[in-house]
């Protein structure tokens, strides 16, 4: 399930909807705190803000 949130976050990111992307990456991490891909994706957005 965390994978689905990560993929949805990535889709939102590509659409430029960064807030929704962040929310989905955070949910993926909440479901699996060791999910490094979602963590990297979230960090990438937060660095650009």
CSV table of N, CA and C in Angstrom, one decimal:
chain,number,residue,atom,x,y,z
A,1,UNK,N,0.8,-1.2,0.0
A,1,UNK,CA,0.0,0.0,0.0
A,1,UNK,C,0.8,1.3,0.0
A,2,UNK,N,2.0,1.3,0.7
A,2,UNK,CA,2.8,2.5,0.7
A,2,UNK,C,3.3,2.9,-0.7
A,3,UNK,N,3.5,1.8,-1.5
A,3,UNK,CA,3.9,2.0,-2.9
A,3,UNK,C,2.9,2.8,-3.7
A,4,UNK,N,1.6,2.6,-3.5
A,4,UNK,CA,0.6,3.3,-4.2
A,4,UNK,C,0.6,4.8,-3.8
A,5,UNK,N,0.8,5.1,-2.6
A,5,UNK,CA,0.9,6.5,-2.2
A,5,UNK,C,2.1,7.2,-2.8
A,6,UNK,N,3.2,6.4,-2.8
A,6,UNK,CA,4.4,7.0,-3.4
A,6,UNK,C,4.2,7.3,-4.9
A,7,UNK,N,3.6,6.4,-5.6
A,7,UNK,CA,3.4,6.6,-7.0
A,7,UNK,C,2.4,7.7,-7.3
A,8,UNK,N,1.4,7.8,-6.4
A,8,UNK,CA,0.4,8.9,-6.6
A,8,UNK,C,1.1,10.2,-6.3
A,9,UNK,N,2.0,10.2,-5.2
A,9,UNK,CA,2.7,11.4,-4.9
A,9,UNK,C,3.6,11.9,-6.1
A,10,UNK,N,4.2,10.9,-6.8
A,10,UNK,CA,5.1,11.2,-7.9
A,10,UNK,C,4.2,11.8,-9.1
A,11,UNK,N,3.0,11.3,-9.3
A,11,UNK,CA,2.1,11.8,-10.3
A,11,UNK,C,1.7,13.2,-10.0
A,12,UNK,N,1.4,13.5,-8.7
A,12,UNK,CA,1.0,14.9,-8.3
A,12,UNK,C,2.2,15.8,-8.5
A,13,UNK,N,3.4,15.3,-8.2
A,13,UNK,CA,4.6,16.1,-8.3
A,13,UNK,C,4.8,16.5,-9.8
A,14,UNK,N,4.6,15.6,-10.7
A,14,UNK,CA,4.8,15.9,-12.1
A,14,UNK,C,3.7,16.8,-12.6
A,15,UNK,N,2.6,16.8,-12.0
A,15,UNK,CA,1.5,17.8,-12.4
A,15,UNK,C,1.7,19.2,-11.8
A,16,UNK,N,2.7,19.3,-10.9
A,16,UNK,CA,2.9,20.5,-10.2
A,16,UNK,C,2.1,20.8,-9.0
A,17,UNK,N,1.4,19.7,-8.5
A,17,UNK,CA,0.6,19.9,-7.3
A,17,UNK,C,1.5,19.3,-6.1
A,18,UNK,N,2.4,20.2,-5.7
A,18,UNK,CA,3.4,19.8,-4.7
A,18,UNK,C,2.8,19.5,-3.3
A,19,UNK,N,1.8,20.2,-3.0
A,19,UNK,CA,1.2,20.0,-1.6
A,19,UNK,C,0.5,18.6,-1.6
A,20,UNK,N,-0.2,18.2,-2.6
A,20,UNK,CA,-0.8,16.8,-2.7
A,20,UNK,C,0.3,15.8,-2.8
A,21,UNK,N,1.4,16.1,-3.5
A,21,UNK,CA,2.5,15.1,-3.6
A,21,UNK,C,3.1,14.9,-2.2
A,22,UNK,N,3.3,16.0,-1.5
A,22,UNK,CA,3.9,15.9,-0.1
A,22,UNK,C,3.0,15.1,0.8
A,23,UNK,N,1.7,15.3,0.7
A,23,UNK,CA,0.7,14.5,1.5
A,23,UNK,C,0.8,13.0,1.3
A,24,UNK,N,1.0,12.7,0.0
A,24,UNK,CA,1.0,11.3,-0.4
A,24,UNK,C,2.3,10.6,0.0
A,25,UNK,N,3.4,11.4,-0.2
A,25,UNK,CA,4.7,10.8,0.3
A,25,UNK,C,4.7,10.6,1.8
A,26,UNK,N,4.2,11.6,2.5
A,26,UNK,CA,4.1,11.5,4.0
A,26,UNK,C,3.3,10.3,4.4
A,27,UNK,N,2.2,10.0,3.7
A,27,UNK,CA,1.4,8.9,4.0
A,27,UNK,C,2.1,7.6,3.7
A,28,UNK,N,2.8,7.5,2.7
A,28,UNK,CA,3.6,6.3,2.3
A,28,UNK,C,4.7,6.1,3.5
A,29,UNK,N,5.3,7.1,3.9
A,29,UNK,CA,6.3,7.0,5.0
A,29,UNK,C,5.6,6.6,6.3
A,30,UNK,N,4.4,7.2,6.6
A,30,UNK,CA,3.7,6.8,7.8
A,30,UNK,C,3.4,5.3,7.8
A,31,UNK,N,3.0,4.8,6.7
A,31,UNK,CA,2.7,3.4,6.6
A,31,UNK,C,3.9,2.5,6.6
A,32,UNK,N,5.0,3.0,6.1
A,32,UNK,CA,6.3,2.2,6.1
A,32,UNK,C,7.4,3.2,6.4
A,33,UNK,N,7.8,3.4,7.7
A,33,UNK,CA,8.8,4.4,8.0
A,33,UNK,C,10.2,4.1,7.4
A,34,UNK,N,10.4,2.9,6.9
A,34,UNK,CA,11.7,2.6,6.2
A,34,UNK,C,11.6,2.7,4.7
A,35,UNK,N,10.6,3.3,4.2
A,35,UNK,CA,10.4,3.4,2.7
A,35,UNK,C,11.3,4.5,2.2
A,36,UNK,N,12.5,4.2,1.8
A,36,UNK,CA,13.5,5.2,1.4
A,36,UNK,C,13.2,5.9,0.2
A,37,UNK,N,12.5,5.3,-0.8
A,37,UNK,CA,12.1,6.0,-2.0
A,37,UNK,C,11.2,7.1,-1.7
A,38,UNK,N,10.2,6.9,-0.9
A,38,UNK,CA,9.3,8.0,-0.6
A,38,UNK,C,10.0,9.1,0.2
A,39,UNK,N,10.9,8.7,1.1
A,39,UNK,CA,11.7,9.7,1.8
A,39,UNK,C,12.5,10.6,0.9
A,40,UNK,N,13.1,10.0,-0.1
A,40,UNK,CA,13.9,10.7,-1.0
A,40,UNK,C,13.1,11.7,-1.8
A,41,UNK,N,11.9,11.1,-2.3
A,41,UNK,CA,11.0,12.0,-3.1
A,41,UNK,C,10.5,13.2,-2.3
A,42,UNK,N,10.2,12.9,-1.0
A,42,UNK,CA,9.7,14.0,-0.1
A,42,UNK,C,10.8,15.0,0.1
A,43,UNK,N,12.0,14.6,0.4
A,43,UNK,CA,13.2,15.4,0.6
A,43,UNK,C,13.5,16.3,-0.7
A,44,UNK,N,13.3,15.7,-1.8
A,44,UNK,CA,13.5,16.4,-3.1
A,44,UNK,C,12.6,17.6,-3.2
A,45,UNK,N,11.3,17.4,-2.9
A,45,UNK,CA,10.3,18.5,-3.0
A,45,UNK,C,10.7,19.6,-2.0
A,46,UNK,N,10.9,19.1,-0.7
A,46,UNK,CA,11.1,20.1,0.3
A,46,UNK,C,12.4,20.9,0.1
A,47,UNK,N,13.4,20.4,-0.5
A,47,UNK,CA,14.6,21.1,-0.8
A,47,UNK,C,14.3,22.2,-1.9
A,48,UNK,N,13.4,22.0,-2.8
A,48,UNK,CA,13.1,22.9,-3.9
A,48,UNK,C,12.2,24.0,-3.4
A,49,UNK,N,11.6,23.9,-2.3
A,49,UNK,CA,10.6,24.9,-1.8
A,49,UNK,C,11.3,26.1,-1.2
